[in-house]
């Protein structure tokens, strides 16, 4: 019984690492992943994640397939032992169980494993999955025990044999990782799940800072400490503790930044001068205690200034010169967000923080970030309040990230109805419409229109990537005008930011339905034809085509035409039903080959299409032995509509010889 509890606990810890709330309110999901017991085929826990979500049914899988443009699949396989001694025989047997799971089974399997195997097989057999796969499914393998991992040649050898066996599995797998989690690593992984934490640091010098007549600041200090002590605060599970920088204006800018390269140079060449040359860091915390003369405790710290300094120190942690580096720390104890925002603004004056960067520290933008995070749709968008905030998260694609510039420009085009102004720099737009003007980022505004503005941007960028428009190069400078025309497709005159909140949210709901509609591509084509009609009329009237982008008069013409097309429906746009592709050679690599009895089919991953491209023996006349994942090929792409969905197929497939 105790072993079953331990297995359940380990499964919870490992499967919750990327998302703390994985099992909150879903205890049945944890039970589903716990496979230990009789006939467990040496597997105590198995989890399948698609796009970061644990799945427990074919319905879960189908929902993700239906609502996702791209799919990533991860398998998690876990074996847990309470023993303190590393059992190499049990470890090797676990390898047999893993290989058995990813092959035709020979070992007896209980009902839980059989059910999870059905899900695995369903994923590997679905053409709809492979059309959208970013890469072949990855496997994360964990062998857990409570002792210390031996560091000897025998252990290294059986790990290599373990990995070799898994790589030989019948299933077409991608990246494979194997981690032996010993007692120390169990504790570290448990600490990673904690929301709050405190840290004790040995310091060099300290003195209090006097804050007159401000009860919101509990206490304030300045102290110096060695950078090796600061690393205790920064380090988490062999990585940097990124949650420390949630309230920072910027994320790490990289070592190509002038300031960061100077920090690296000082650490390496003049470490003893670091304290004199660097402005230090600023920490806001909930409490601070000076335990001893040179020992302090900090509760719930947030680094609001000094992300570049801290990140550079962390990256230089193996530099022997770091032992000579001291850092100046200013620490303020407060639980009031307004004080925190003032500190953020006041301390971020180095490394040229532009005025518009402070806009995103205001509560409205923090609320927007939370709103985007909570929005549960098939398309996940992330509001980037801080520069490069999400750059370290590989599962988030760059086109999912909405920054202040994108948000401001798209909102001005759609909800201020000024596409002729929206191309301007966000600083200019903020100066004109934010702050006391209250036209944008007003605390009384609903977040919904801002989300819709971002979603319009995302969907149109996706259209451009997929080459849906007839002449994307010609249309790119006028993309804000396309946003504005789209706002008419809800069937009535567009509402703006000054409209009543209830009416505006209903209008946003209609736009969101259109953005997720299966007919969105057709709607966009109508938007394009409307723009081209206006452009032709503009030029035919004797006006210059070069005076369109920033011309208010052209926006007024768009307004009239779009109203007649989509609202009054008095103009019928000529329909273009031609879906033929131009025949040209495209290049890619084979992602996956699946054999079913005497037949086979495969998919090509190519930069020329957002989906993976299907082909089979009808489109390939070469030798089958060359059809292995990673092989470079060239092909001609065609498409057809099935159930109102455009599917891509490769013809004339040829292996590219090196």
XYZ file of C-alpha atoms in Angstrom:
658
model
C 0.000 0.000 0.000
C 2.805 2.424 0.906
C 4.546 1.702 -2.390
C 1.345 2.580 -4.288
C 1.092 5.888 -2.398
C 4.733 6.651 -3.196
C 4.183 5.862 -6.895
C 1.143 8.131 -6.964
C 3.110 10.917 -5.284
C 6.006 10.645 -7.781
C 3.615 10.598 -10.736
C 1.995 13.777 -9.403
C 5.339 15.553 -8.934
C 6.755 14.677 -12.364
C 3.600 15.234 -14.399
C 2.964 18.591 -12.656
C 6.417 20.079 -13.337
C 5.363 22.155 -16.344
C 1.941 23.120 -15.004
C 1.264 23.208 -11.257
C -2.509 23.032 -11.705
C -2.479 19.911 -13.905
C -4.473 17.831 -11.426
C -6.344 20.597 -9.589
C -9.981 19.540 -9.536
C -9.109 16.463 -11.633
C -8.056 13.659 -9.265
C -9.383 11.124 -11.779
C -6.706 12.252 -14.264
C -3.948 11.392 -11.796
C -5.598 8.047 -11.150
C -5.667 7.424 -14.913
C -1.896 8.011 -15.166
C -1.042 5.722 -12.226
C -0.564 2.318 -13.862
C 1.327 0.411 -11.140
C 0.039 -2.878 -9.737
C -0.476 -6.313 -11.194
C 0.543 -6.805 -14.846
C 1.890 -3.255 -15.035
C 4.576 -4.227 -17.579
C 7.155 -2.556 -15.286
C 5.512 0.870 -15.678
C 4.253 2.724 -12.568
C 3.108 5.838 -14.387
C 2.379 6.786 -17.983
C 1.200 10.170 -19.248
C 0.518 11.509 -22.720
C 0.592 15.249 -23.323
C -0.628 16.944 -26.477
C 0.243 20.624 -26.689
C 1.077 20.530 -23.000
C -2.248 19.002 -21.926
C -2.559 15.555 -20.380
C -5.087 13.483 -22.323
C -7.153 10.632 -20.952
C -9.562 9.820 -23.776
C -9.916 9.784 -27.543
C -12.320 12.704 -27.161
C -9.506 14.730 -25.535
C -7.224 13.903 -28.454
C -9.835 14.754 -31.094
C -10.613 18.060 -29.420
C -6.947 19.089 -29.491
C -6.603 17.957 -33.128
C -9.680 19.925 -34.124
C -8.728 23.115 -32.300
C -4.969 23.237 -32.968
C -2.953 24.416 -35.942
C 0.173 22.633 -34.695
C 0.544 19.623 -32.420
C 3.326 18.474 -30.126
C 3.097 15.048 -28.472
C 5.060 14.037 -25.386
C 5.085 10.679 -23.597
C 6.056 10.400 -19.923
C 7.032 6.976 -18.576
C 7.820 6.545 -14.869
C 9.122 3.767 -12.614
C 9.326 4.491 -8.846
C 11.173 2.630 -6.106
C 11.184 3.454 -2.395
C 14.534 1.711 -1.996
C 17.662 3.717 -1.199
C 19.933 1.401 -3.216
C 20.102 1.726 -6.979
C 18.878 -1.592 -8.421
C 20.517 -1.999 -11.841
C 18.450 -5.124 -12.564
C 15.173 -3.274 -11.858
C 16.420 -0.370 -13.974
C 17.188 -2.666 -16.910
C 13.821 -4.406 -16.540
C 12.167 -0.973 -16.636
C 13.904 -0.480 -20.005
C 12.304 -3.675 -21.254
C 8.906 -2.346 -20.138
C 9.419 0.966 -21.941
C 10.446 -0.817 -25.148
C 7.438 -3.111 -24.795
C 5.104 -0.097 -24.538
C 6.396 1.452 -27.766
C 6.283 -1.839 -29.693
C 3.830 -4.677 -30.227
C 3.308 -5.853 -26.634
C 4.707 -9.147 -25.394
C 4.445 -8.513 -21.637
C 1.091 -8.871 -19.844
C -0.637 -5.481 -19.414
C -3.365 -4.396 -17.004
C -6.459 -2.511 -18.122
C -4.984 0.936 -17.418
C -1.951 0.339 -19.611
C -4.121 -1.186 -22.319
C -6.278 1.933 -22.313
C -3.257 4.253 -22.503
C -1.816 2.074 -25.287
C -5.068 2.561 -27.216
C -4.590 6.322 -26.944
C -0.955 6.007 -28.074
C -1.906 3.855 -31.057
C -4.723 6.240 -31.960
C -2.249 9.126 -32.051
C 0.230 7.190 -34.203
C -2.489 6.102 -36.630
C -4.253 9.426 -37.162
C -3.434 11.202 -40.404
C -4.915 14.376 -38.889
C -2.242 14.271 -36.163
C 0.674 13.900 -38.544
C -0.522 16.731 -40.721
C -0.047 19.056 -37.752
C 2.944 17.543 -35.922
C 5.789 19.957 -35.192
C 8.148 16.994 -34.709
C 7.913 13.279 -33.996
C 6.537 12.456 -30.505
C 9.130 12.787 -27.739
C 9.601 10.433 -24.793
C 10.606 11.483 -21.257
C 11.662 8.527 -19.097
C 12.099 8.746 -15.319
C 13.523 6.089 -13.015
C 12.984 7.232 -9.421
C 14.535 5.900 -6.227
C 15.390 7.378 -2.822
C 19.158 6.943 -2.669
C 22.049 8.528 -4.533
C 22.727 7.894 -8.211
C 25.953 5.913 -8.603
C 28.590 7.488 -10.816
C 30.366 4.469 -12.256
C 30.991 2.890 -15.645
C 28.456 0.106 -15.082
C 25.597 2.583 -14.496
C 26.619 4.641 -17.524
C 26.697 1.476 -19.657
C 23.228 0.248 -18.686
C 21.848 3.750 -19.337
C 23.285 3.592 -22.848
C 21.806 0.119 -23.379
C 18.451 1.404 -22.064
C 18.457 4.293 -24.573
C 19.567 2.034 -27.426
C 16.659 -0.322 -26.768
C 14.086 2.482 -26.778
C 15.476 3.939 -30.014
C 14.940 0.562 -31.681
C 11.211 0.591 -30.916
C 8.704 0.151 -33.736
C 6.936 3.441 -33.022
C 8.428 6.437 -34.829
C 9.766 8.475 -31.903
C 11.576 11.804 -31.796
C 13.664 13.116 -28.890
C 14.213 10.611 -26.070
C 15.428 11.661 -22.610
C 16.254 9.429 -19.660
C 16.644 10.807 -16.126
C 17.530 8.906 -12.978
C 15.774 10.830 -10.211
C 17.414 10.127 -6.866
C 16.446 11.310 -3.388
C 18.045 14.728 -3.780
C 16.354 15.330 -7.123
C 12.978 14.290 -5.664
C 13.300 17.040 -3.045
C 14.345 19.574 -5.687
C 11.382 18.700 -7.914
C 9.019 19.035 -4.950
C 10.395 22.474 -4.146
C 9.850 23.490 -7.760
C 6.115 23.010 -7.230
C 5.944 25.494 -4.361
C 4.357 28.854 -5.100
C 6.009 30.801 -2.252
C 9.533 30.525 -0.973
C 12.064 32.218 1.257
C 15.820 32.361 0.935
C 18.677 32.917 3.366
C 21.725 34.820 2.143
C 25.095 35.518 3.687
C 25.852 39.208 3.199
C 28.891 41.462 3.471
C 27.595 44.900 4.519
C 24.102 46.208 5.360
C 22.461 49.452 6.373
C 18.786 50.516 6.737
C 17.090 53.015 4.431
C 14.810 55.561 6.102
C 11.405 56.046 4.465
C 9.497 58.957 6.041
C 5.709 58.906 6.519
C 4.905 55.973 4.252
C 3.134 53.130 6.010
C 2.946 51.115 2.786
C 6.702 50.472 2.955
C 7.312 48.184 5.931
C 11.108 48.429 5.836
C 13.928 49.026 3.385
C 17.623 48.079 3.362
C 20.664 48.143 1.147
C 23.270 45.412 1.402
C 26.104 43.855 -0.531
C 26.668 40.150 -1.060
C 28.955 37.921 -3.059
C 27.562 36.832 -6.414
C 27.931 33.186 -5.387
C 25.403 33.884 -2.616
C 23.089 35.614 -5.077
C 23.109 32.419 -7.141
C 21.257 30.714 -4.253
C 18.355 33.044 -4.998
C 18.608 32.753 -8.777
C 19.049 29.003 -9.194
C 16.217 26.520 -9.531
C 16.616 22.922 -10.684
C 19.798 23.706 -12.614
C 18.046 26.604 -14.316
C 17.317 30.209 -13.512
C 14.253 30.962 -11.369
C 12.390 33.027 -13.981
C 9.421 33.763 -11.727
C 11.699 36.215 -9.875
C 11.438 38.623 -12.807
C 7.642 38.754 -13.287
C 7.552 42.467 -12.404
C 10.648 43.432 -14.397
C 10.240 45.733 -17.396
C 12.380 43.467 -19.601
C 13.375 39.839 -19.721
C 17.005 38.923 -20.431
C 18.157 40.679 -23.629
C 21.024 38.300 -24.411
C 24.773 38.832 -24.401
C 24.601 40.864 -27.616
C 23.149 43.733 -25.617
C 25.834 46.368 -25.054
C 25.223 46.545 -21.310
C 25.239 42.757 -20.885
C 28.469 42.316 -22.825
C 30.013 44.986 -20.538
C 28.789 43.061 -17.487
C 30.434 39.884 -18.821
C 33.657 41.774 -19.538
C 33.791 43.220 -16.009
C 33.195 39.796 -14.443
C 35.997 38.232 -16.479
C 38.614 41.013 -16.482
C 37.937 43.210 -13.427
C 35.684 41.278 -11.024
C 36.804 43.333 -8.003
C 35.443 46.473 -9.762
C 31.974 45.020 -10.353
C 30.493 46.582 -7.218
C 31.719 50.010 -8.300
C 30.708 49.718 -11.985
C 27.284 48.046 -11.693
C 24.112 49.709 -10.381
C 23.096 46.514 -8.597
C 19.645 45.023 -8.301
C 16.377 46.001 -6.619
C 14.243 43.428 -4.800
C 10.684 43.869 -3.558
C 9.603 41.291 -0.955
C 6.856 40.599 1.561
C 9.205 40.338 4.546
C 12.881 40.597 5.459
C 14.618 39.438 8.644
C 18.212 39.981 9.682
C 18.817 36.662 11.440
C 22.426 37.412 12.367
C 24.826 40.216 11.702
C 25.742 38.771 8.285
C 22.774 36.465 7.594
C 19.385 37.591 6.249
C 16.132 35.882 5.262
C 13.934 37.163 2.394
C 10.320 36.068 1.874
C 8.719 35.979 -1.604
C 11.322 38.101 -3.406
C 10.701 39.741 -6.793
C 13.593 41.302 -8.720
C 12.056 44.442 -10.241
C 15.324 45.850 -11.561
C 18.469 43.937 -12.409
C 17.281 41.156 -14.690
C 20.247 41.738 -17.016
C 22.732 41.673 -14.128
C 21.223 38.540 -12.567
C 20.894 36.654 -15.865
C 24.480 37.441 -16.827
C 25.772 36.329 -13.424
C 23.803 33.105 -13.752
C 25.228 32.422 -17.216
C 28.737 33.144 -15.890
C 28.285 30.877 -12.842
C 31.148 28.591 -13.922
C 33.511 31.544 -14.400
C 36.163 31.360 -11.629
C 36.290 35.179 -11.514
C 32.742 35.217 -10.161
C 34.077 34.456 -6.672
C 35.515 37.984 -6.575
C 32.263 39.684 -7.641
C 30.113 41.539 -5.107
C 26.620 42.851 -5.895
C 24.751 45.811 -4.417
C 21.168 44.928 -3.453
C 18.427 47.412 -2.593
C 15.529 45.686 -0.838
C 12.047 47.081 -0.115
C 9.408 45.264 1.947
C 5.903 46.090 0.735
C 2.733 44.296 -0.310
C 1.223 47.299 -2.095
C 1.251 47.066 -5.922
C 1.275 50.848 -6.413
C 4.538 51.102 -4.470
C 5.977 48.253 -6.539
C 5.051 50.027 -9.788
C 6.683 53.262 -8.621
C 9.844 51.351 -7.764
C 9.819 49.625 -11.163
C 9.488 52.955 -12.939
C 12.057 54.737 -10.825
C 14.770 52.077 -10.999
C 14.573 51.158 -14.694
C 16.459 54.075 -16.185
C 19.583 52.233 -17.327
C 20.029 50.288 -20.589
C 17.680 52.824 -22.237
C 14.201 51.789 -21.145
C 11.863 53.693 -23.448
C 8.913 55.562 -21.970
C 6.410 53.206 -23.576
C 7.968 50.273 -21.678
C 6.584 51.718 -18.436
C 3.062 51.661 -19.863
C 2.998 47.875 -19.476
C 3.773 48.046 -15.735
C 0.347 49.552 -15.053
C -2.357 47.342 -13.496
C -4.451 47.342 -16.696
C -1.689 45.547 -18.601
C -1.171 43.067 -15.777
C -4.909 42.376 -15.981
C -4.588 41.904 -19.767
C -1.776 39.389 -19.272
C -3.944 37.402 -16.847
C -6.933 37.629 -19.208
C -4.910 36.200 -22.101
C -3.593 33.446 -19.825
C -7.108 32.500 -18.707
C -8.605 32.562 -22.206
C -9.288 28.922 -23.020
C -9.479 28.689 -26.809
C -7.814 26.530 -29.433
C -5.382 29.375 -30.135
C -3.251 30.342 -27.156
C -1.973 33.911 -27.274
C 0.443 35.398 -24.759
C 0.580 39.106 -23.928
C 4.240 40.061 -23.584
C 4.420 42.885 -21.040
C 8.182 42.558 -20.723
C 10.618 42.366 -23.602
C 11.555 38.740 -24.411
C 9.307 37.543 -21.579
C 8.551 34.232 -23.305
C 11.739 33.781 -25.336
C 13.017 31.030 -23.028
C 9.890 28.868 -23.416
C 10.421 26.704 -26.513
C 6.795 25.511 -26.686
C 5.558 29.060 -27.342
C 5.945 30.071 -30.971
C 6.926 33.653 -31.715
C 3.655 34.322 -33.556
C 1.697 33.459 -30.399
C 3.329 36.389 -28.603
C 1.510 39.734 -28.649
C 3.626 42.684 -27.578
C 2.696 46.297 -26.847
C 3.362 47.393 -30.429
C 1.081 44.742 -31.962
C -1.646 45.326 -29.392
C -1.591 49.107 -29.759
C -1.494 49.200 -33.553
C -4.228 46.585 -34.070
C -6.498 48.190 -31.441
C -6.118 51.606 -33.081
C -6.973 50.092 -36.482
C -10.047 48.159 -35.307
C -11.547 49.814 -32.241
C -10.430 53.386 -32.813
C -11.217 52.846 -36.523
C -8.051 54.597 -37.665
C -6.096 52.145 -39.860
C -4.429 55.118 -41.564
C -2.714 55.958 -38.239
C -2.039 52.511 -36.822
C 1.288 52.009 -38.640
C 2.858 54.720 -36.489
C 5.256 53.881 -33.660
C 3.473 52.755 -30.516
C 5.087 55.615 -28.550
C 3.358 58.125 -30.834
C 0.029 56.309 -30.566
C 0.291 56.068 -26.777
C 1.075 59.748 -26.484
C -1.965 60.573 -28.590
C -4.522 58.111 -27.255
C -3.395 56.736 -23.858
C -3.035 58.383 -20.460
C -5.281 61.367 -19.847
C -6.865 60.937 -23.288
C -8.271 57.581 -22.193
C -8.905 56.253 -25.699
C -6.714 53.181 -25.192
C -5.635 51.150 -22.143
C -8.290 52.872 -20.079
C -8.833 51.158 -16.723
C -12.585 51.252 -17.378
C -12.215 49.290 -20.626
C -13.089 45.623 -20.993
C -10.125 43.395 -21.889
C -12.236 41.640 -24.538
C -11.652 44.160 -27.401
C -7.907 44.021 -26.755
C -7.953 40.237 -27.000
C -9.972 40.450 -30.231
C -7.466 42.957 -31.645
C -4.650 40.531 -30.884
C -6.580 37.587 -32.305
C -7.269 39.490 -35.552
C -3.543 40.181 -35.834
C -2.723 36.503 -35.236
C -5.290 35.174 -37.712
C -4.236 37.536 -40.490
C -0.569 36.714 -39.915
C -1.520 33.048 -40.245
C -3.313 33.842 -43.522
C -0.190 35.513 -44.853
C 1.950 32.534 -43.838
C -0.394 30.108 -45.576
C -0.464 32.121 -48.819
C -4.261 32.404 -48.826
C -4.229 35.912 -50.303
C -3.614 36.352 -54.012
C -0.839 38.947 -53.650
C 0.411 39.092 -50.071
C 3.465 41.178 -50.962
C 1.236 43.909 -52.381
C -1.191 43.732 -49.458
C 1.299 43.623 -46.564
C 1.643 47.451 -46.229
C -2.151 47.719 -45.905
C -2.727 44.960 -43.353
C -4.279 47.413 -40.860
C -6.857 48.333 -43.528
C -7.676 44.612 -43.862
C -8.205 44.471 -40.071
C -10.614 47.391 -40.352
C -12.567 45.848 -43.243
C -12.830 42.598 -41.281
C -14.537 44.479 -38.441
C -17.531 44.963 -40.796
C -17.994 41.231 -41.403
C -20.039 40.856 -38.198
C -22.952 42.204 -40.256
C -23.456 45.622 -38.713
C -21.536 48.863 -38.483
C -18.442 48.330 -36.279
C -18.527 49.495 -32.688
C -15.598 51.444 -31.269
C -13.889 51.770 -27.899
C -16.387 54.454 -26.800
C -19.422 52.169 -27.259
C -21.361 50.840 -24.289
C -19.571 47.958 -22.629
C -22.360 45.366 -23.008
C -22.906 46.157 -26.694
C -19.161 46.133 -27.353
C -18.700 42.733 -25.735
C -21.551 41.259 -27.826
C -19.905 42.687 -30.921
C -16.555 41.170 -29.862
C -18.269 37.824 -29.387
C -19.481 37.923 -33.014
C -16.003 38.781 -34.254
C -14.492 35.956 -32.213
C -16.965 33.479 -33.722
C -15.966 34.631 -37.204
C -12.253 34.373 -36.370
C -12.705 30.746 -35.289
C -15.152 29.947 -38.074
C -14.273 27.174 -40.527
C -15.121 29.706 -43.245
C -12.580 32.254 -42.063
C -10.387 31.862 -45.152
C -13.372 32.638 -47.369
C -14.170 35.708 -45.266
C -10.585 36.913 -45.646
C -10.805 36.517 -49.411
C -13.902 38.747 -49.373
C -11.972 41.249 -47.259
C -9.159 41.216 -49.827
C -11.574 41.730 -52.729
C -13.216 44.621 -50.894
C -9.859 46.295 -50.397
C -8.845 45.750 -54.026
C -12.160 47.191 -55.193
C -11.576 50.338 -53.119
C -8.001 50.608 -54.305
C -9.053 50.320 -57.975
C -11.766 52.953 -57.538
C -9.242 55.221 -55.797
C -6.727 54.950 -58.629
C -9.418 55.252 -61.338
C -10.548 58.507 -59.750
C -7.101 59.945 -60.513
C -5.593 59.590 -57.021
C -2.172 58.119 -56.383
C -1.814 54.542 -55.174
C 1.084 55.790 -53.041
C -1.215 58.014 -50.982
C -3.376 55.215 -49.547
C -1.657 53.934 -46.405
C -1.877 57.023 -44.186
C -4.787 58.764 -45.899
C -7.918 59.379 -43.832
C -9.928 59.938 -47.021
C -9.124 56.400 -48.206
C -10.262 55.030 -44.836
C -13.583 56.837 -45.331
C -13.913 55.226 -48.753
C -13.205 51.808 -47.187
C -15.868 52.574 -44.621
C -18.510 53.246 -47.284
C -17.644 50.239 -49.445
C -17.320 47.737 -46.576
C -20.676 48.880 -45.232
C -22.315 48.237 -48.610
C -20.659 44.817 -48.945
C -21.077 43.350 -45.462
C -23.833 45.363 -43.751
C -26.272 46.558 -46.412
C -25.223 43.766 -48.799
C -25.783 45.916 -51.868
C -22.459 45.016 -53.494
C -21.837 41.433 -54.636
C -18.172 40.563 -54.823
C -17.059 38.378 -57.695
C -16.313 34.916 -56.323
C -13.050 33.273 -57.212
C -13.336 29.491 -56.929
C -9.956 28.675 -58.385
C -8.047 26.557 -55.860
C -5.343 25.227 -58.159
C -1.799 25.551 -56.963
C 1.031 26.787 -59.168
C 3.237 23.855 -60.085
C 6.643 24.503 -58.603
C 9.164 22.411 -56.748
C 9.057 22.581 -52.971
C 11.558 21.082 -50.552
C 11.271 19.398 -47.172
C 12.180 16.346 -45.085
C 10.293 13.152 -44.415
C 8.782 13.352 -40.930
C 7.082 9.984 -40.594
C 6.430 6.784 -42.576
C 3.604 4.423 -41.638
C 3.218 0.902 -43.019
C -0.253 -0.679 -42.959
C -0.173 -4.253 -44.252
C 1.172 -3.989 -47.833
C 0.603 -0.265 -48.136
C 2.340 2.785 -46.723
C 1.880 6.528 -46.400
C 4.163 9.306 -45.203
C 4.308 13.005 -44.328
C 6.748 15.729 -45.358
C 7.662 18.620 -43.065
C 8.288 21.770 -45.115
C 8.653 25.499 -44.469
C 6.322 26.159 -47.419
C 3.217 24.882 -45.636
C 1.983 25.237 -42.067
C 0.760 21.620 -42.095
C 2.755 18.482 -42.817
C 2.102 17.232 -46.369
C 0.738 13.737 -47.122
C 1.970 11.388 -49.848
C 1.914 7.650 -50.604
C 3.062 5.169 -53.259
C 0.950 6.875 -55.948
C 3.140 9.984 -55.685
C 6.533 8.297 -55.313
C 8.217 5.947 -57.803
C 11.631 5.628 -56.138
C 12.980 2.915 -53.867
C 11.161 2.535 -50.550
C 14.413 1.977 -48.646
C 15.149 5.706 -48.945
C 11.933 6.628 -47.163
C 13.199 7.172 -43.630
C 12.597 10.140 -41.296
C 14.892 13.044 -42.039
C 15.431 12.235 -45.719
C 15.431 15.384 -47.880
C 12.881 15.356 -50.707
C 11.431 17.680 -53.306
C 7.835 17.600 -54.496
C 4.989 19.459 -56.157
C 2.117 20.376 -53.847
C -1.548 20.249 -54.684
C -4.672 20.640 -52.569
C -8.333 19.817 -52.401
C -11.266 20.551 -50.132
C -12.697 17.792 -47.956
C -15.550 18.618 -45.582
C -14.900 22.355 -46.051
C -11.248 21.873 -45.061
C -8.328 22.498 -47.413
C -5.903 19.542 -47.333
C -2.459 19.484 -48.922
C -0.913 16.554 -50.808
C 2.526 15.983 -52.320
C 2.929 14.712 -55.882
C 6.027 13.848 -57.929
C 7.998 13.173 -54.735
C 11.730 12.689 -55.320
C 14.577 12.012 -52.905
C 17.175 14.791 -53.014
C 20.569 13.200 -53.412
C 23.416 14.756 -51.444
